[in-house]
Coordinates of C-alpha atoms and ligand atoms in Angstrom, one line a residue:
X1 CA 89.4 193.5 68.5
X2 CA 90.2 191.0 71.0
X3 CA 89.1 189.8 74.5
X4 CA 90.0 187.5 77.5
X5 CA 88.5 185.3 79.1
X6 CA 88.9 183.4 82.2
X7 CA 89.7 179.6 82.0
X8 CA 88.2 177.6 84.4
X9 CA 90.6 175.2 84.8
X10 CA 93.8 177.0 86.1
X11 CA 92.8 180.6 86.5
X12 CA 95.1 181.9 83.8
X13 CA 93.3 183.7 80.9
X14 CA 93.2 182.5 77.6
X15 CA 93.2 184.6 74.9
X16 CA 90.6 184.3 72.0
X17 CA 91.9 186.4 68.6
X18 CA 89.0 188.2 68.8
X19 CA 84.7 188.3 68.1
X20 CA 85.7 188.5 64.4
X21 CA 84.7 186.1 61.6
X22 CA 86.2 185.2 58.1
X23 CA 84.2 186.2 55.3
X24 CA 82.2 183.1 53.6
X25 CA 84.2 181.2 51.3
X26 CA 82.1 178.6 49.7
X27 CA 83.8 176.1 46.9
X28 CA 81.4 176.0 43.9
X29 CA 78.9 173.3 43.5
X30 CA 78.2 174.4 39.8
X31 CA 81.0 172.3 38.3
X32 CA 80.2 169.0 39.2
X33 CA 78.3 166.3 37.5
X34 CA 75.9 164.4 39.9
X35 CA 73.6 161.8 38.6
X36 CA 70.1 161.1 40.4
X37 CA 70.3 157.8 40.8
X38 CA 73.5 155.4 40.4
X39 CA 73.6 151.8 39.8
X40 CA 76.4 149.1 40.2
X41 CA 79.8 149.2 38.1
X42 CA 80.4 145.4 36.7
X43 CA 82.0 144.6 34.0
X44 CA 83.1 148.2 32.9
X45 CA 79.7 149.5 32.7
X46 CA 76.8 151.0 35.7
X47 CA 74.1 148.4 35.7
X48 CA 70.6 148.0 37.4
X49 CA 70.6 146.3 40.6
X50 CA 69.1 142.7 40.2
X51 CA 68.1 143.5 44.1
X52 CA 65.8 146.7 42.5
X53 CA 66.7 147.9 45.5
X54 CA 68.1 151.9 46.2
X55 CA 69.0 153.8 49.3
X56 CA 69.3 157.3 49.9
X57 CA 72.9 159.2 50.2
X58 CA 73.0 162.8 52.2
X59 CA 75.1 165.4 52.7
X60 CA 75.9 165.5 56.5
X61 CA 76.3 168.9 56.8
X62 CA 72.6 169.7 55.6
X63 CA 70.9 166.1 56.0
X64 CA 69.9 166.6 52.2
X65 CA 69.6 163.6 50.0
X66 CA 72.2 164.1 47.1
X67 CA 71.6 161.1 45.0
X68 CA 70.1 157.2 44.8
X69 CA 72.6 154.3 45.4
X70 CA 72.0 151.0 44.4
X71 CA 72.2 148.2 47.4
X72 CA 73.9 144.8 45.8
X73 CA 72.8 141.6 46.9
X74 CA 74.4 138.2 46.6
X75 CA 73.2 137.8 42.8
X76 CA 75.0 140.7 42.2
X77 CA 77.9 140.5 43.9
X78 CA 77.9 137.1 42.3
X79 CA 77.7 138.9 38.9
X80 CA 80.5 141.4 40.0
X81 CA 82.7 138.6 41.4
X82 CA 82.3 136.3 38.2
X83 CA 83.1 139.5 35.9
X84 CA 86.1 140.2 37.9
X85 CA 87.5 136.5 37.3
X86 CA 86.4 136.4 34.4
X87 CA 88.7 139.7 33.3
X88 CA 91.6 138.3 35.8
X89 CA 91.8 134.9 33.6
X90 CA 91.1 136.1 29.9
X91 CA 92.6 139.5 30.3
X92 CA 94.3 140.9 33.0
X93 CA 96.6 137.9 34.1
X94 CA 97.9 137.7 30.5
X95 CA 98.7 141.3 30.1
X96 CA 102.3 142.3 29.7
X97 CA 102.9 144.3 33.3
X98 CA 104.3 147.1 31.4
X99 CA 100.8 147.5 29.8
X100 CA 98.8 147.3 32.8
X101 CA 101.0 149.7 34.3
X102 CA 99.4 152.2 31.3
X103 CA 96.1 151.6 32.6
X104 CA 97.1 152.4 36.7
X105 CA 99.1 156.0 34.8
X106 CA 96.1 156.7 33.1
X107 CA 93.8 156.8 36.3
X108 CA 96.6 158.8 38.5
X109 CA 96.5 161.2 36.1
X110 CA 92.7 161.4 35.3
X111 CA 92.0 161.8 38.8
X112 CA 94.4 165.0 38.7
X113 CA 92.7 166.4 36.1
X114 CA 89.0 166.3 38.2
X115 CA 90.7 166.7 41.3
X116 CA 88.6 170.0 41.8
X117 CA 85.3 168.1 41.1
X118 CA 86.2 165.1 43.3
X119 CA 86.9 167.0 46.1
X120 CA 84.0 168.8 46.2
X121 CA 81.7 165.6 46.1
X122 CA 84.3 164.1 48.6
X123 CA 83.4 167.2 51.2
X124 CA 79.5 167.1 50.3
X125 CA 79.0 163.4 50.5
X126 CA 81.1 163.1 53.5
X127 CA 81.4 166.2 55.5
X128 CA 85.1 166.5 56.0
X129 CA 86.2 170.3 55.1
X130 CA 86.9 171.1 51.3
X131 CA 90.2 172.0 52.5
X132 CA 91.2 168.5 53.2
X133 CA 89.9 166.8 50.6
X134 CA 91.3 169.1 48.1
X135 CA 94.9 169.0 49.8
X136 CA 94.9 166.2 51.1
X137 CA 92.2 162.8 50.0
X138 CA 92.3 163.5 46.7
X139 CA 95.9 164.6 45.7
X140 CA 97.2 161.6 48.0
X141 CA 95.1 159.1 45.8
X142 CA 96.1 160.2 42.6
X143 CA 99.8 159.8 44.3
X144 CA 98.7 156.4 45.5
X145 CA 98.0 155.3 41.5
X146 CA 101.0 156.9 40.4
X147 CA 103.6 154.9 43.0
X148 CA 102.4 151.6 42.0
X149 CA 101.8 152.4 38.4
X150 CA 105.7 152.1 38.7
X151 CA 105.7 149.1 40.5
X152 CA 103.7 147.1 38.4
X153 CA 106.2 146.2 35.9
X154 CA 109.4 146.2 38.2
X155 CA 108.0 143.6 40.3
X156 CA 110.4 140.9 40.0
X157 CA 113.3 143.7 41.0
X158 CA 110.8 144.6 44.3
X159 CA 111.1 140.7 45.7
X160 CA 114.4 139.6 43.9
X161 CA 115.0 136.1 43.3
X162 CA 111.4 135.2 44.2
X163 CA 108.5 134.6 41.5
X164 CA 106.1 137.1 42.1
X165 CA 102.8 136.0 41.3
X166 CA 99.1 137.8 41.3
X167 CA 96.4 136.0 43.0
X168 CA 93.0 136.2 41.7
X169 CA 90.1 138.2 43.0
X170 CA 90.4 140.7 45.4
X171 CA 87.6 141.3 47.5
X172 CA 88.0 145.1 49.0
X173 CA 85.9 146.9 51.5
X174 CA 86.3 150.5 52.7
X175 CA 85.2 152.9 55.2
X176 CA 83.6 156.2 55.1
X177 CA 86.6 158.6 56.8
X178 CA 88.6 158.6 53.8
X179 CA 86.5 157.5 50.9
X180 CA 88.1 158.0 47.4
X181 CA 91.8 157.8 49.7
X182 CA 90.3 154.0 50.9
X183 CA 89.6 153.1 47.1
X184 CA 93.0 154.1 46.0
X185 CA 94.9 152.4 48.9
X186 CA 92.7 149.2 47.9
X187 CA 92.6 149.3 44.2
X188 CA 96.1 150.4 43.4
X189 CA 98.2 148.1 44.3
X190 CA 95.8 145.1 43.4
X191 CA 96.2 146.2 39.8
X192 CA 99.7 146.7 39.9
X193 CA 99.9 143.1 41.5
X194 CA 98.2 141.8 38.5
X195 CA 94.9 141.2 39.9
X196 CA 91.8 142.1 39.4
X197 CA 88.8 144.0 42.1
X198 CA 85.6 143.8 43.8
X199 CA 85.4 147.0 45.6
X200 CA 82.2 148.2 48.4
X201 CA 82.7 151.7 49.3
X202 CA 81.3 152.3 53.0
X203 CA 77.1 153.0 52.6
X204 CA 77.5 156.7 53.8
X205 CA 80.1 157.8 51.1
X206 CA 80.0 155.9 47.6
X207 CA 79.8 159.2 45.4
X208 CA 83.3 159.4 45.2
X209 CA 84.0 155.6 44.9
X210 CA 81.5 156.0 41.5
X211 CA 82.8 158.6 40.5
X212 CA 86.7 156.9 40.3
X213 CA 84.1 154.1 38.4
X214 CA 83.4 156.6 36.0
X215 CA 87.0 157.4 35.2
X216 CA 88.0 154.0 35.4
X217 CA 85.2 153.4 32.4
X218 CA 86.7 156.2 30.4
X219 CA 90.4 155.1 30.8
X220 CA 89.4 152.6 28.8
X221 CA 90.5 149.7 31.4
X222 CA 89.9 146.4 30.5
X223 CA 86.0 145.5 31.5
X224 CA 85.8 143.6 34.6
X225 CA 89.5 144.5 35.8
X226 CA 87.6 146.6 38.7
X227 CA 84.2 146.6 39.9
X228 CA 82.3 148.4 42.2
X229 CA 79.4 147.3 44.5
X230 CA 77.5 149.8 46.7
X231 CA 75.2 148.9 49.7
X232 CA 75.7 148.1 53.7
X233 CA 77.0 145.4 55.7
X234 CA 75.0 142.6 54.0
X235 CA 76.8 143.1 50.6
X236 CA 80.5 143.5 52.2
X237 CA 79.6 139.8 53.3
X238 CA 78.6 138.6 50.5
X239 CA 82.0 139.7 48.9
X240 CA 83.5 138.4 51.4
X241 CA 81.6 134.7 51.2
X242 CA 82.0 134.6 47.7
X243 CA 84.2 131.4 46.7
X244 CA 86.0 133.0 43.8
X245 CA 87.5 135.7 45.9
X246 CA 91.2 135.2 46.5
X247 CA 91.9 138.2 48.7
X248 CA 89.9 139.9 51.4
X249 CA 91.1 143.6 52.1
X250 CA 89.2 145.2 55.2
X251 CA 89.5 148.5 57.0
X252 CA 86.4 149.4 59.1
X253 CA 85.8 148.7 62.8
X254 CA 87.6 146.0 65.2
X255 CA 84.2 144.2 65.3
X256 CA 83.7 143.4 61.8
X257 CA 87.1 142.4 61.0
X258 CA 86.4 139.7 63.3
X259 CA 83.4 138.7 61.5
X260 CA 85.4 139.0 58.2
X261 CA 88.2 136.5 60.0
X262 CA 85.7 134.5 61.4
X263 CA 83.8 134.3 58.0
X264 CA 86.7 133.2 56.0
X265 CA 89.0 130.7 58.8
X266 CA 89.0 127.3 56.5
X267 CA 89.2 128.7 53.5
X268 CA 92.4 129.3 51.2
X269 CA 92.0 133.0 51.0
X270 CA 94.1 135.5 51.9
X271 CA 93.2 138.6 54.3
X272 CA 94.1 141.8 55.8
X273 CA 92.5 143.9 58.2
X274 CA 93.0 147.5 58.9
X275 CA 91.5 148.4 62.2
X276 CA 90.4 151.0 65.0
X277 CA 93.2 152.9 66.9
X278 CA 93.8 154.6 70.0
X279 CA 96.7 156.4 69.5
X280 CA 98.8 158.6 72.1
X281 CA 100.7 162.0 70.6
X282 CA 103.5 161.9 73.8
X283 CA 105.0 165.0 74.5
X284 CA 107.9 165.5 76.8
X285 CA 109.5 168.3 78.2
X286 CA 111.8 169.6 76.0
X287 CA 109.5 169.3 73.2
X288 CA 108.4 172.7 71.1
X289 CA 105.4 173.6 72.7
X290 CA 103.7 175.3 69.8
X291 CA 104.5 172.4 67.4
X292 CA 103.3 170.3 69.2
X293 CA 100.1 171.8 70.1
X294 CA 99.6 172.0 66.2
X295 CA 100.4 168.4 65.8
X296 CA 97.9 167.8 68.7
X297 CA 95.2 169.7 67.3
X298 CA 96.3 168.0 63.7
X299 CA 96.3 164.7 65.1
X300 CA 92.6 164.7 66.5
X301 CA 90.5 167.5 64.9
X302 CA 91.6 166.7 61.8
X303 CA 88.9 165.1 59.8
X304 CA 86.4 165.5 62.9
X305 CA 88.7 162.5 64.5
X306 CA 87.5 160.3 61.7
X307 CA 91.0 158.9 61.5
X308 CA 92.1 155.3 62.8
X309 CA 95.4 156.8 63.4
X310 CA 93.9 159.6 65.2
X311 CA 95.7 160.8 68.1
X312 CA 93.0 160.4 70.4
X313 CA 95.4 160.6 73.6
X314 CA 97.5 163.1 74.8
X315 CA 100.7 161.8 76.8
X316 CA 102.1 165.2 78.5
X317 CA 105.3 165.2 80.8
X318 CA 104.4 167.1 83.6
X319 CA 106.6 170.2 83.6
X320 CA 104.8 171.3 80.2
X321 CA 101.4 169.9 81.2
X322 CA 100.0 173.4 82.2
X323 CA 101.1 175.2 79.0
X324 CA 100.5 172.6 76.7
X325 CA 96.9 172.3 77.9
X326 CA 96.4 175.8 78.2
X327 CA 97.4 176.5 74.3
X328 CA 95.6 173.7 73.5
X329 CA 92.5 175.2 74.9
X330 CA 93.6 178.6 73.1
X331 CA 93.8 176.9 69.9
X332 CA 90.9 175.1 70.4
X333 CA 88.6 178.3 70.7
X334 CA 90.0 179.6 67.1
X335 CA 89.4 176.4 65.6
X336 CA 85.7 177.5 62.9
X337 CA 83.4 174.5 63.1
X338 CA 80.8 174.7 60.4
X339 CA 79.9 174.3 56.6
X340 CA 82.8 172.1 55.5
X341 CA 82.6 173.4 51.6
X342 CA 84.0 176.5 53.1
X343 CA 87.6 177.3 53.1
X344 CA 88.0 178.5 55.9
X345 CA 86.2 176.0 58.0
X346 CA 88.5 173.2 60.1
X347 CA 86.4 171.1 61.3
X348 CA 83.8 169.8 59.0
X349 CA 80.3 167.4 59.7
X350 CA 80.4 164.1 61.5
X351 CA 79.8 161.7 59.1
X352 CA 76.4 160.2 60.0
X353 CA 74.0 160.2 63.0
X354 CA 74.7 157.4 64.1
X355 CA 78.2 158.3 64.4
X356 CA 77.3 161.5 66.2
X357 CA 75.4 159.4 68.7
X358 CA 78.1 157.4 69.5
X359 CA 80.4 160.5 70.0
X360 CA 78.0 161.9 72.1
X361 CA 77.4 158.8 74.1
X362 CA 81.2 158.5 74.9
X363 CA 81.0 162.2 76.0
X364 CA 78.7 161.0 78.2
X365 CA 80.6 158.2 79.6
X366 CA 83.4 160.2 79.5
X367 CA 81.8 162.4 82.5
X368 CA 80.2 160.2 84.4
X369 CA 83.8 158.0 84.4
X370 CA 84.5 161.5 86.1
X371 CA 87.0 163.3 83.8
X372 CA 86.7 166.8 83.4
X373 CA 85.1 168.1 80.2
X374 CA 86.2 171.2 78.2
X375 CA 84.8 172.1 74.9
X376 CA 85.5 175.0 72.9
X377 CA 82.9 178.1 73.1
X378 CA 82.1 177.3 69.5
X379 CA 78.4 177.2 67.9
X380 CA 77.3 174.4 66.2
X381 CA 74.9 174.7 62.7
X382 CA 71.7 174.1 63.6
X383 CA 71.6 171.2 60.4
X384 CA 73.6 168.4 59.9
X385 CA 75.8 166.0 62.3
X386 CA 78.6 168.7 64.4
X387 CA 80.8 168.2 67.2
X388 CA 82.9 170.3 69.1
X389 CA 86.2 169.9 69.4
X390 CA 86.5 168.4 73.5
X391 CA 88.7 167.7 75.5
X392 CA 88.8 164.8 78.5
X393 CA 91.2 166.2 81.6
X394 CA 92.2 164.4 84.3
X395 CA 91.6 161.2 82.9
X396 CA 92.9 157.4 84.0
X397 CA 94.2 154.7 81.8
X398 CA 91.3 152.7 82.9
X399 CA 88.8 155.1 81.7
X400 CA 86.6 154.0 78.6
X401 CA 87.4 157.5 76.8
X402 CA 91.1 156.4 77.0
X403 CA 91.0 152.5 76.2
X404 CA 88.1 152.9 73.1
X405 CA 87.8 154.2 69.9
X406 CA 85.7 157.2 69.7
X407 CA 86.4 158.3 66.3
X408 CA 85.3 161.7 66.7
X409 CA 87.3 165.0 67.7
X410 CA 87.6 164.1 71.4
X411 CA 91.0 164.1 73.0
X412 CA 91.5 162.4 76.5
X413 CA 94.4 164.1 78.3
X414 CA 96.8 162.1 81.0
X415 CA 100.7 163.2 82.0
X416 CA 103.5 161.4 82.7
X417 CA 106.4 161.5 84.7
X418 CA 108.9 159.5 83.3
X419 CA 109.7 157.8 79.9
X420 CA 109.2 154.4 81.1
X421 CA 105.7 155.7 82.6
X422 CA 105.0 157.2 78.9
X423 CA 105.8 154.2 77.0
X424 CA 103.6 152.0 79.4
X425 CA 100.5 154.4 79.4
X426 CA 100.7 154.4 75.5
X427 CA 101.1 150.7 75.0
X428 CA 98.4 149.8 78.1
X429 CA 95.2 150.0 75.2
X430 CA 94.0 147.0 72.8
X431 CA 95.1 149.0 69.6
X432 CA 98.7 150.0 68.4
X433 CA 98.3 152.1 64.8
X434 CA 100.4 154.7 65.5
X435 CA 101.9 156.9 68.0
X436 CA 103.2 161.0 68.4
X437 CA 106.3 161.7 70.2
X438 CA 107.5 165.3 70.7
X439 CA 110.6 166.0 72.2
X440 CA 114.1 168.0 71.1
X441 CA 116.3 164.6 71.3
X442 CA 116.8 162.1 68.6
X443 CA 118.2 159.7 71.0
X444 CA 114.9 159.6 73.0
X445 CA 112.9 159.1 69.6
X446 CA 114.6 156.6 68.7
X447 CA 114.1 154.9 72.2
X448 CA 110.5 154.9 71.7
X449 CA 110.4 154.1 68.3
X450 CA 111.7 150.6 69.3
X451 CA 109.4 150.2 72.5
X452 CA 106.0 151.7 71.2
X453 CA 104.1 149.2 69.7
X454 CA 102.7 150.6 67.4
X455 CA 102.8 150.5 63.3
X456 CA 103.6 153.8 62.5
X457 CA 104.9 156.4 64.9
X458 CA 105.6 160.0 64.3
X459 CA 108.0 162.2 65.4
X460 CA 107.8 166.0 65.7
X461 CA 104.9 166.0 63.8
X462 CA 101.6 163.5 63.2
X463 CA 99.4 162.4 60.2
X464 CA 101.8 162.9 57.6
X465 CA 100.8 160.6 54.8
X466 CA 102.9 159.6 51.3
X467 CA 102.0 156.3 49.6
X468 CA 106.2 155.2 49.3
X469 CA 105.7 154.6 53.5
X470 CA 103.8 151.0 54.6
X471 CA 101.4 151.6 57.0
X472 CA 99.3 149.2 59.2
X473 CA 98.9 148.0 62.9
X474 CA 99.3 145.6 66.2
X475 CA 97.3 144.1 68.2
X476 CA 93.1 144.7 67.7
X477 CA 94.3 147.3 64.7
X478 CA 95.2 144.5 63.1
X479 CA 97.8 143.4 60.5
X480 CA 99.1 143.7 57.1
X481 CA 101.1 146.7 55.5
X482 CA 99.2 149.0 52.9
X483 CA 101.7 151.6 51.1
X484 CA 104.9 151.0 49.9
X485 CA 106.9 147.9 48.8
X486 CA 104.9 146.1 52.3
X487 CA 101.7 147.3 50.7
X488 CA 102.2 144.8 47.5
X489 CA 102.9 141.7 49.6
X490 CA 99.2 141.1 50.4
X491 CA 98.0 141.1 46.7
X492 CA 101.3 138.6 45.8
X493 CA 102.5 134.8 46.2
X494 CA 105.9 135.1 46.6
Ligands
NAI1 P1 82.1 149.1 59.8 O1 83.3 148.3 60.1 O2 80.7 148.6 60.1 O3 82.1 149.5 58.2 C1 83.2 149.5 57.4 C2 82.8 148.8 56.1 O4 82.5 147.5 56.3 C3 81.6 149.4 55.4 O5 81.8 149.4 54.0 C4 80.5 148.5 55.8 O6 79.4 148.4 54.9 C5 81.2 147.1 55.8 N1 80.7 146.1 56.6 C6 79.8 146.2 57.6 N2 79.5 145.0 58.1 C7 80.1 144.1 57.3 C8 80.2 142.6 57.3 N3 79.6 141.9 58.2 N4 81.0 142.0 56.4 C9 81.6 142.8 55.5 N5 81.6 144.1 55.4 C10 80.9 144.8 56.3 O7 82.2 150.5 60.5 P2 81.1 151.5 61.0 O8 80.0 150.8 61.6 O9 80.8 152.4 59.9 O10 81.8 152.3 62.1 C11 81.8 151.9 63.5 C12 83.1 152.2 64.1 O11 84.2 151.6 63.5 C13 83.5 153.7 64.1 O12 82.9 154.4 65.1 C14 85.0 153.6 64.3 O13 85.3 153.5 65.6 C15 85.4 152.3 63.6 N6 85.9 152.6 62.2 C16 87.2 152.5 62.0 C17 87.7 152.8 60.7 C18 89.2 152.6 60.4 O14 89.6 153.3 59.5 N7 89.9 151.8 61.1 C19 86.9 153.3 59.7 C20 85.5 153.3 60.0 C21 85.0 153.0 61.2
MG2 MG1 79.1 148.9 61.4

């Protein structure tokens, strides 16, 4: 059955596939192992917090607590830090690199083999569809391990006729968008460097991050060679303080890397800072409409816009703007918001309260800047933290729902006229992570390629991921390459 209904916005009807659901399809809970209450990982085994201090973790989709996680204060990031030198000076640093590479197989390959179990603790812990964190988070991790597993003992032929040389401690702290993806990007490539990790997972989502603990204890890698804090702000600074880290790896919000920069100017260690993003999918005239729409809806419902590279902006020439925006809106309204452990579902929970509020505080702005509002006719689970997929029409570049990050699955919508127009409007933000274009011609990708500036940009499609690619911003997202040949530079001297 199917029905019509009138769109507002230019009178034409859109066309919903009709009042029919999918089935349930739940992923099973049964298989996983959860324990109540989880301490810290230092020096390859879970200890007590010297803090005595726990918090609660939930499942966003159903606000019920799932387990305890132990906060870390200094004393025990002290502990943490001292283990991890201790391992990088007696152990690790001595190791032949064809060894350690053993260690970084072992992991890739263990993480395969509970790929089904991490996934499902990705999805409950964070809200982000089991759909993506199966296909996506967590095969893209154990790819992560297994890319520099091979690097670790070909590193003089990666930087030839230069002395590659590990550099201590890394301090590493993660976000909550892509949790177990975040502790890969981080851990991998320290290891492979020769050095040895302090890791904080982000407070809303450390199951995951304990979990990889737990397989790191049973790969039988070297105690100390990685440990794992858990707890909020106060223990990412601590790592961060501590004099015996060498390395500081951030991505999180704009503001905090400027603590973290601020925190550690003066001192001999080395940083880099992953940041926010603003990014603008640009699609011209001659691009293919329906691909692109995909890529659109790919680029910011994805994740619940939970994505630094999300492409929050939509850049559309004006001969397509109409079509573009009216299949947009059709897609939109077949888009199933709801439990993320279902199969079906595309767009999962938002992460935490507080980052619902802040969504729904730049919806706010978002009207009274005066742009027009469309959300799809979806309803929302009456637990947990949901969203629905908006859109911002008739927007300015000066609007605050086109210059800020949202981080939440709400696109702004502008059009162009020209290329140079398109170039300008995408680089006019503070950010530059990455960037869409759609069109039919190489020769106008390749013109933007060079005058975007941003660190990644797509082409004909958006949010394609593979850990052989460096990835990283300009500007307020940052700097330093993670991924890739780029993404061992920040854990080496040279
Ligand atoms: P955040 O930057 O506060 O948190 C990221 C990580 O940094 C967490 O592990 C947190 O515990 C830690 N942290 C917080 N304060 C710290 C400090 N002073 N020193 C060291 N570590 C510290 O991000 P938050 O508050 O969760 O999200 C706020 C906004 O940041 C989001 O709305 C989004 O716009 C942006 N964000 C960007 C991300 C990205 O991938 N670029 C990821 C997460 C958030
Ligand atoms: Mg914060």
């Amino acid at each position: 059955m199917s029905k019509v209904k009138k769109s507002e916005a230019e009178g034409t009807p859109l066309k919903f596939f009709g009042d029919w659901k999918y089935a349930p399809a739940p992923e099973s809970k049964e298989h996983i192992r959860l324990k109540k209450q989880y301490g810290l990982f230092i020096n390859g085994e879970f200890v007590q917090p010297k803090s005595k201090k726990y918090f609660d973790t939930i499942n966003p989709a159903t606000e019920e607590k799932i387990a305890e996680i132990a906060i870390a204060d200094e004393k025990d990031v002290d502990l943490a830090v001292n283990a991890a030198s201790k391992a990088y000076n007696n152990v690790w640093k001595k190791m032949h690199a064809k060894e350690r590479a053993k260690y970084i197989y072992r992991i890739a390959r263990m993480i395969q083999e509970r790929a089904r179990e991490l996934a499902v603790i990705e999805t409950m812990n964070g809200g982000k569809p089991i759909r993506e964190s199966r296909d996506i988070d967590v095969p893209l991790a154990a790819n992560h391990f297994f890319y520099y597993a091979g690097w670790a003992d070909k590193l003089n032929y990666a930087f030839p006729n230069r002395t590659p040389q590990s550099l201590g401690v890394a301090g590493q702290i993660i976000p909550w968008n892509f949790p177990l993806l975040m502790a890969a990007w981080k851990i991998a490539p320290a290891l492979a460097a020769g050095n040895t990790v302090v890791l904080k997972p982000a407070e809303t989502t450390s199951l995951t991050a304990l979990k990889l603990a737990e397989i790191i204890a049973e790969s039988g890698l070297p105690e100390g060679v990685v440990n794992i804090v858990t707890g909020f702000g106060k223990t990412g600074a601590a790592i961060v303080q501590h004099p015996n880290v060498n390395k500081v790896a951030f991505t999180g919000s704009t503001d905090v890397g400027k603590i973290i920069q601020k925190a550690i100017a003066g001192t001999s260690k080395r940083v880099t800072l992953e940041l926010g993003g603003k990014a603008a999918n640009i699609v011209f005239d001659d691009a293919p409409i329906d691909q692109a729409v995909e890529g659109i809806v790919n680029g910011i419902f994805f994740n619940q816009g939970h994505v630094c590279c999300a492409g929050s902006r939509l850049l559309v020439q004006e001969g397509v703007a109409d079509i573009v925006i009216r299949k947009l809106k059709e897609r939109m309204e077949t888009l199933i918001v709801g439990d993320p452990m279902d199969k079906n579902t595309d767009i999962g929970a938002i992460n935490s309260k507080e980052q619902l509020k802040k969504i729904q505080q730049y919806i706010t702005i978002g009207i009274n800047e005066g742009a027009e509002l469309y959300q799809s006719s979806c309803t929302l689970p009456n637990k947990g933290f949901f969203c629905k997929p908006t859109l911002f029409l008739n927007t300015s570049q000066s609007h605050r729902v086109v210059q800020e990050e949202i981080f939440g699955p709400v696109l702004a919508v502008q059009t162009f006229r020209t290329v140079e127009e398109a170039i300008e409007k995408a680089n006019n933000i503070p950010y530059g992570l990455s960037a869409g274009i759609w069109t039919d011609k190489g020769s106008k990708i390749f013109n933007m390629t060079t005058k975007l500036r941003a660190g990644v940009v797509w082409a004909n499609t958006y949010n394609k991921f593979d850990p052989t690619s460096p990835f990283g911003g300009y500007k307020e997202s940052g700097f330093g390459r993670e991924g890739g040949l780029h993404g061992l530079l920040p854990y080496l001297q040279l």
